[in-house]
Coordinates of C-alpha atoms in Angstrom, one line a residue:
M13 CA 99.9 71.3 105.4
S14 CA 96.2 71.8 105.9
E15 CA 94.9 75.3 106.6
R16 CA 94.6 74.4 110.3
A17 CA 98.1 72.9 110.5
V18 CA 100.7 74.5 112.8
L19 CA 104.2 74.9 111.5
H20 CA 107.0 74.6 114.2
V21 CA 110.2 76.3 113.1
K22 CA 113.2 75.2 115.3
G23 CA 116.9 76.0 115.3
R24 CA 118.3 79.6 115.3
I25 CA 115.7 82.2 114.5
L26 CA 117.5 85.4 113.5
V27 CA 115.0 88.0 114.5
G28 CA 117.7 90.6 114.1
P29 CA 121.5 90.6 113.6
D30 CA 122.0 90.1 117.4
E31 CA 118.6 88.8 118.5
V32 CA 118.3 85.0 118.2
R33 CA 115.5 82.8 119.4
D34 CA 115.3 79.0 119.5
E35 CA 111.9 78.5 117.9
L36 CA 108.7 80.0 116.5
W37 CA 105.3 78.8 115.6
V38 CA 103.2 79.6 112.6
V39 CA 99.4 79.6 113.2
G40 CA 97.0 80.8 110.6
G41 CA 99.8 82.1 108.5
Q42 CA 101.2 84.3 111.2
I43 CA 104.3 84.2 113.5
S44 CA 103.9 83.4 117.2
Y45 CA 106.6 82.9 119.8
D46 CA 104.1 81.2 122.1
R47 CA 103.3 77.5 121.6
P48 CA 99.7 77.2 120.5
A49 CA 97.4 75.3 122.9
A50 CA 96.4 71.8 121.9
A51 CA 98.4 71.9 118.7
R52 CA 97.8 68.5 117.0
D53 CA 98.6 68.7 113.2
V54 CA 102.2 70.0 113.6
A55 CA 104.9 70.1 110.9
T56 CA 108.4 70.9 111.8
V57 CA 111.3 72.5 109.9
E58 CA 114.8 73.1 111.3
G59 CA 117.7 75.4 110.6
W60 CA 119.0 78.9 110.6
V61 CA 116.0 81.3 109.9
L62 CA 115.9 84.7 108.3
P63 CA 112.9 86.9 107.3
G64 CA 112.3 86.5 103.6
L65 CA 115.0 88.2 101.5
V66 CA 114.3 91.6 100.0
D67 CA 115.1 92.6 96.4
A68 CA 114.6 96.3 96.5
H69 CA 115.1 96.9 92.8
C70 CA 113.5 94.5 90.4
H71 CA 110.9 94.5 87.6
V72 CA 108.2 91.8 87.5
G73 CA 106.3 91.9 84.3
L74 CA 109.2 93.3 82.2
D75 CA 111.9 92.0 80.0
Q76 CA 114.5 93.7 77.7
H77 CA 111.8 94.4 75.1
G78 CA 109.0 95.7 77.4
P79 CA 106.0 94.3 79.1
V80 CA 105.6 90.5 79.2
P81 CA 102.5 88.2 79.4
A82 CA 101.2 87.2 82.8
E83 CA 102.6 83.7 82.6
T84 CA 106.1 85.1 82.1
A85 CA 105.6 87.5 85.0
E86 CA 104.5 84.5 87.1
K87 CA 107.7 82.7 86.3
Q88 CA 109.8 85.7 87.3
A89 CA 108.0 86.0 90.6
L90 CA 108.3 82.2 91.3
T91 CA 112.1 82.4 90.5
D92 CA 112.5 85.1 93.1
R93 CA 110.4 83.2 95.6
D94 CA 112.3 80.0 95.2
A95 CA 115.6 81.9 95.8
G96 CA 114.1 83.2 99.1
A97 CA 113.2 86.8 97.9
L98 CA 109.8 87.2 99.4
L99 CA 109.5 91.0 99.3
L100 CA 110.1 92.8 96.1
R101 CA 110.2 96.6 95.4
D102 CA 109.3 96.8 91.7
A103 CA 111.2 99.8 90.6
G104 CA 109.2 100.5 87.4
S105 CA 107.1 98.4 85.1
P106 CA 104.5 99.0 82.4
S107 CA 102.7 95.8 83.3
D108 CA 99.7 95.6 85.6
T109 CA 100.8 93.0 88.1
R110 CA 98.1 93.6 90.7
W111 CA 96.8 90.1 90.2
I112 CA 99.9 88.9 92.0
D113 CA 98.5 90.4 95.2
D114 CA 95.7 87.8 95.1
R115 CA 98.2 84.9 95.0
D116 CA 99.4 83.8 98.5
D117 CA 102.1 81.6 96.8
L118 CA 103.9 84.6 95.2
P119 CA 106.2 87.2 96.7
K120 CA 104.8 90.5 98.1
I121 CA 105.4 93.4 95.8
I122 CA 105.8 97.1 96.5
R123 CA 105.3 98.9 93.2
A124 CA 106.7 102.2 92.0
G125 CA 104.3 102.5 89.0
R126 CA 105.8 103.0 85.6
H127 CA 109.2 104.6 84.9
I128 CA 109.0 108.3 84.0
A129 CA 111.6 109.3 81.5
R130 CA 112.5 112.2 79.2
T131 CA 111.4 111.8 75.6
R132 CA 113.7 109.3 73.7
R133 CA 116.0 109.1 76.7
Y134 CA 115.3 105.6 78.0
I135 CA 114.8 102.0 76.9
R136 CA 112.0 101.7 74.4
N137 CA 108.6 100.4 75.7
Y138 CA 109.5 100.9 79.3
A139 CA 108.6 104.4 80.4
W140 CA 106.2 107.2 80.1
E141 CA 108.3 109.5 77.9
I142 CA 107.5 113.1 78.6
E143 CA 108.9 116.6 78.8
P144 CA 109.6 118.6 82.0
D145 CA 106.4 120.6 81.8
D146 CA 104.4 117.3 82.3
L147 CA 106.6 115.9 85.1
V148 CA 104.5 116.9 88.0
A149 CA 101.3 115.5 86.5
Y150 CA 102.9 112.1 85.6
V151 CA 104.5 111.9 89.1
A152 CA 101.1 112.5 90.6
Q153 CA 99.6 109.8 88.4
E154 CA 102.2 107.2 89.3
A155 CA 102.1 108.1 93.0
R156 CA 98.4 107.2 92.9
R157 CA 99.0 104.0 91.0
G158 CA 101.9 102.7 93.0
D159 CA 102.5 101.4 96.5
G160 CA 104.1 104.5 98.0
W161 CA 106.9 104.9 95.4
V162 CA 107.5 106.8 92.2
K163 CA 110.5 106.0 89.8
L164 CA 112.2 108.7 87.7
V165 CA 114.9 108.2 85.1
G166 CA 117.4 110.7 86.3
D167 CA 120.0 110.4 83.6
W168 CA 120.5 108.5 80.3
I169 CA 122.6 108.8 77.2
D170 CA 122.2 112.1 75.3
R171 CA 122.9 111.2 71.7
D172 CA 123.8 114.7 70.8
L173 CA 126.3 114.9 73.6
G174 CA 127.4 111.3 73.1
D175 CA 127.5 110.7 76.9
L176 CA 125.3 110.4 80.0
S177 CA 123.6 113.6 81.1
A178 CA 120.8 114.7 83.5
C179 CA 117.3 114.4 82.1
W180 CA 115.5 117.0 84.2
P181 CA 116.0 120.7 85.1
R182 CA 116.2 121.4 88.8
G183 CA 112.9 123.2 89.1
A184 CA 111.0 120.4 87.5
V185 CA 112.3 117.7 89.9
E186 CA 111.8 120.0 92.9
A187 CA 108.1 120.5 92.0
A188 CA 107.6 116.8 91.1
I189 CA 109.2 115.4 94.3
A190 CA 107.2 117.9 96.4
E191 CA 104.0 116.6 94.7
A192 CA 104.9 113.0 95.3
H193 CA 105.6 113.7 99.0
R194 CA 102.3 115.6 99.2
L195 CA 100.5 112.5 98.0
G196 CA 102.4 110.3 100.5
A197 CA 104.8 108.7 98.0
R198 CA 108.6 108.4 98.1
V199 CA 110.7 109.1 95.0
T200 CA 113.6 107.2 93.6
A201 CA 115.6 107.7 90.4
H202 CA 117.8 105.7 88.0
C203 CA 121.2 107.5 88.0
F204 CA 124.4 106.1 86.5
A205 CA 126.4 109.3 86.1
E206 CA 127.5 112.2 88.3
D207 CA 125.5 115.2 86.9
S208 CA 122.0 114.6 88.2
L209 CA 122.8 113.7 91.8
R210 CA 123.1 117.0 93.5
D211 CA 119.9 118.4 92.1
L212 CA 117.9 115.3 92.9
V213 CA 119.2 115.1 96.5
E214 CA 118.7 118.8 97.2
A215 CA 115.2 118.6 95.6
G216 CA 114.4 116.0 98.3
I217 CA 114.6 112.7 96.6
D218 CA 114.4 109.6 98.9
C219 CA 116.6 107.1 97.1
V220 CA 118.9 106.7 94.1
E221 CA 119.2 103.5 92.1
H222 CA 122.7 102.3 90.9
A223 CA 124.4 105.6 92.1
T224 CA 127.6 104.7 90.3
G225 CA 128.3 108.4 89.9
L226 CA 128.7 109.2 93.6
T227 CA 131.8 111.3 94.3
D228 CA 133.6 112.7 97.3
E229 CA 131.5 115.8 96.9
T230 CA 128.1 114.2 96.7
I231 CA 128.5 111.3 99.2
P232 CA 128.4 113.6 102.2
L233 CA 125.2 115.2 100.8
F234 CA 123.5 111.8 100.6
A235 CA 124.6 111.0 104.1
E236 CA 123.4 114.3 105.5
R237 CA 120.0 114.0 103.9
G238 CA 119.6 110.3 104.6
V239 CA 119.2 109.4 100.9
A240 CA 119.4 105.7 100.4
I241 CA 121.2 103.9 97.5
V242 CA 120.4 100.6 95.9
P243 CA 123.7 99.9 94.0
T244 CA 122.5 96.8 91.9
L245 CA 126.1 95.6 91.6
V246 CA 125.1 92.5 89.8
N247 CA 123.7 94.7 87.1
I248 CA 126.7 97.1 87.1
A249 CA 128.8 94.1 86.3
T250 CA 127.3 94.3 82.7
F251 CA 128.8 97.8 82.1
P252 CA 131.9 96.5 80.2
S253 CA 129.8 94.6 77.7
L254 CA 127.5 97.5 77.3
A255 CA 130.4 99.8 76.7
A256 CA 131.9 97.4 74.1
G257 CA 128.6 97.4 72.3
G258 CA 128.5 101.2 72.1
E259 CA 132.1 101.9 71.5
A260 CA 131.9 102.7 67.8
K261 CA 129.0 105.1 68.0
F262 CA 129.5 106.6 71.4
P263 CA 133.1 106.3 72.5
R264 CA 132.8 109.0 75.2
W265 CA 129.8 107.2 76.7
S266 CA 131.7 103.9 76.6
A267 CA 134.7 105.3 78.3
H268 CA 132.5 106.8 81.0
M269 CA 130.7 103.5 81.6
R270 CA 134.0 101.7 82.0
R271 CA 135.2 104.3 84.6
L272 CA 132.0 103.9 86.6
H273 CA 132.4 100.2 86.5
E274 CA 136.0 100.2 87.6
R275 CA 135.3 102.2 90.7
R276 CA 132.0 100.6 91.6
Y277 CA 133.2 98.8 94.8
D278 CA 135.1 101.9 96.0
T279 CA 132.0 104.0 95.4
V280 CA 129.7 101.7 97.4
R281 CA 132.2 101.3 100.3
S282 CA 132.8 105.0 100.5
A283 CA 129.0 105.6 100.7
Y284 CA 128.6 103.0 103.4
D285 CA 131.5 104.4 105.4
A286 CA 129.9 107.8 105.2
G287 CA 126.7 106.5 106.7
V288 CA 124.6 106.4 103.5
P289 CA 121.9 103.7 103.8
V290 CA 122.6 100.9 101.3
F291 CA 120.1 98.2 100.3
V292 CA 120.0 95.1 98.2
G293 CA 118.6 95.2 94.7
T294 CA 119.4 93.3 91.5
D295 CA 117.6 95.2 88.6
A296 CA 116.2 91.8 87.5
G297 CA 113.6 91.8 84.8
G298 CA 115.3 93.9 82.1
S299 CA 118.1 91.9 80.6
L300 CA 119.0 90.4 84.0
A301 CA 117.6 87.1 85.4
H302 CA 115.5 87.0 88.5
G303 CA 116.5 85.2 91.7
L304 CA 119.8 87.0 92.3
A305 CA 119.3 88.7 95.7
A306 CA 121.8 86.4 97.3
D307 CA 124.4 87.2 94.7
E308 CA 123.8 90.9 95.4
V309 CA 124.4 90.4 99.1
A310 CA 127.7 88.7 98.2
E311 CA 128.6 91.7 95.9
L312 CA 128.1 94.1 98.8
T313 CA 130.6 92.1 100.8
R314 CA 133.1 92.3 97.9
A315 CA 132.7 96.0 98.0
G316 CA 133.9 95.9 101.6
I317 CA 130.6 96.1 103.5
P318 CA 130.8 93.8 106.6
P319 CA 128.9 90.5 106.0
V320 CA 126.3 91.1 108.7
E321 CA 125.6 94.6 107.4
A322 CA 125.3 93.3 103.8
L323 CA 122.9 90.6 105.1
S324 CA 120.9 93.3 106.9
A325 CA 120.7 95.3 103.7
G326 CA 118.7 92.5 102.2
T327 CA 116.7 91.4 105.3
W328 CA 116.1 93.3 108.6
A329 CA 117.1 96.8 107.6
A330 CA 115.6 96.6 104.1
R331 CA 112.2 95.5 105.6
A332 CA 112.3 98.3 108.1
W333 CA 113.1 100.8 105.3
L334 CA 110.2 99.6 103.2
G335 CA 107.8 99.6 106.2
R336 CA 107.3 95.8 106.2
P337 CA 107.7 93.4 109.2
G338 CA 110.3 90.8 109.6
L339 CA 110.1 87.9 112.1
D340 CA 107.8 89.9 114.4
E341 CA 105.0 88.5 116.6
G342 CA 101.8 88.5 114.5
A343 CA 103.6 89.2 111.2
P344 CA 103.0 87.1 108.1
A345 CA 105.2 84.1 108.2
D346 CA 107.5 84.9 105.3
L347 CA 110.8 83.3 106.1
V348 CA 113.7 81.3 104.7
V349 CA 115.5 78.4 106.4
Y350 CA 119.2 77.6 105.8
A351 CA 121.5 74.8 106.8
A352 CA 124.1 77.1 108.3
D353 CA 124.5 80.6 109.8
P354 CA 124.3 83.2 107.0
R355 CA 126.0 85.8 109.2
A356 CA 129.2 83.7 109.1
D357 CA 129.1 83.1 105.4
V358 CA 126.6 85.0 103.1
R359 CA 127.1 82.3 100.4
V360 CA 124.7 80.2 102.4
L361 CA 121.9 82.4 101.0
T362 CA 122.2 80.8 97.5
D363 CA 120.9 77.5 98.9
P364 CA 117.8 77.8 101.0
R365 CA 116.7 74.6 102.7
H366 CA 113.0 75.7 103.0
V367 CA 111.0 78.7 101.9
V368 CA 107.9 79.6 103.9
L369 CA 105.5 82.2 102.4
N370 CA 102.3 83.2 104.2
G371 CA 102.9 80.3 106.6
R372 CA 103.1 77.7 103.9
V373 CA 106.2 75.7 103.0
V374 CA 106.5 76.5 99.3
G375 CA 110.1 75.4 98.6

């Protein structure tokens, strides 16, 4: 397509779960529901259309060892794009990926800066590793560097304890979250276990990643405060292998990880039933491959979330939560075309017919 070309998208345009239109037009990279006057150079695609998928927890520019070269980060972003994930919330990365913003063929990224962790309490080469007295300063730094988000490591294995434990005292997270909010940033935290959740929520946190430690006592608190979770179930599936690897040295931790894994679907369903906002995220970019947003939607359905709600968690609702448009008049034309209705069977998401990014058919 030339820069002056018009793209005509026909079929069933899923503007929302219950709002369906028959066609849209892409002019100058933007969506219009009005046929452009005197359109001559017109290309047409047909099918069932969704806004670009959202992966609300991934890491572009990171692998299991730490930051990666730009060419590797590019491959990660292209993998997500080709799978239909066109909006990514990067939940912590030591790499500077701002150059991606200048590429109209790569997904849009909302960054949370670099992870902030307790000293020697996270994966090597990933995070700023600090002590509680420095937490406010580092949160302010990452709030200024990010795109409206900051990422804390809320719990990790304590080698002296031999199990997961909270990383930060209550007063430190209260002050840090207040500072982030003062600077206009939201705060999320990596949390596997139970211990850190109440303090983080009562301190005003906006989101929790993984959230496998939710219980009957803390789920109502999340619901009351409107704290979202991004369960990353495709990542939680790795817990048994992680537990096996740590069994000899940390048997208590290994047993805990297995328990969290065994109840993962019940945890997510209980949170959803209580009204906790749930969104799609994969945790790609550590040890997990990119391009798994569709798999995560399917995992949410296995947890018992209704298919349309699971679909919304990775499309309409996720975009609204992140403050980005969907298939709105005048919005950037970031959309994915499928051969069948994804509301009827979310497995359709694994096989996009066309991917359109910034108005161009890129896949």
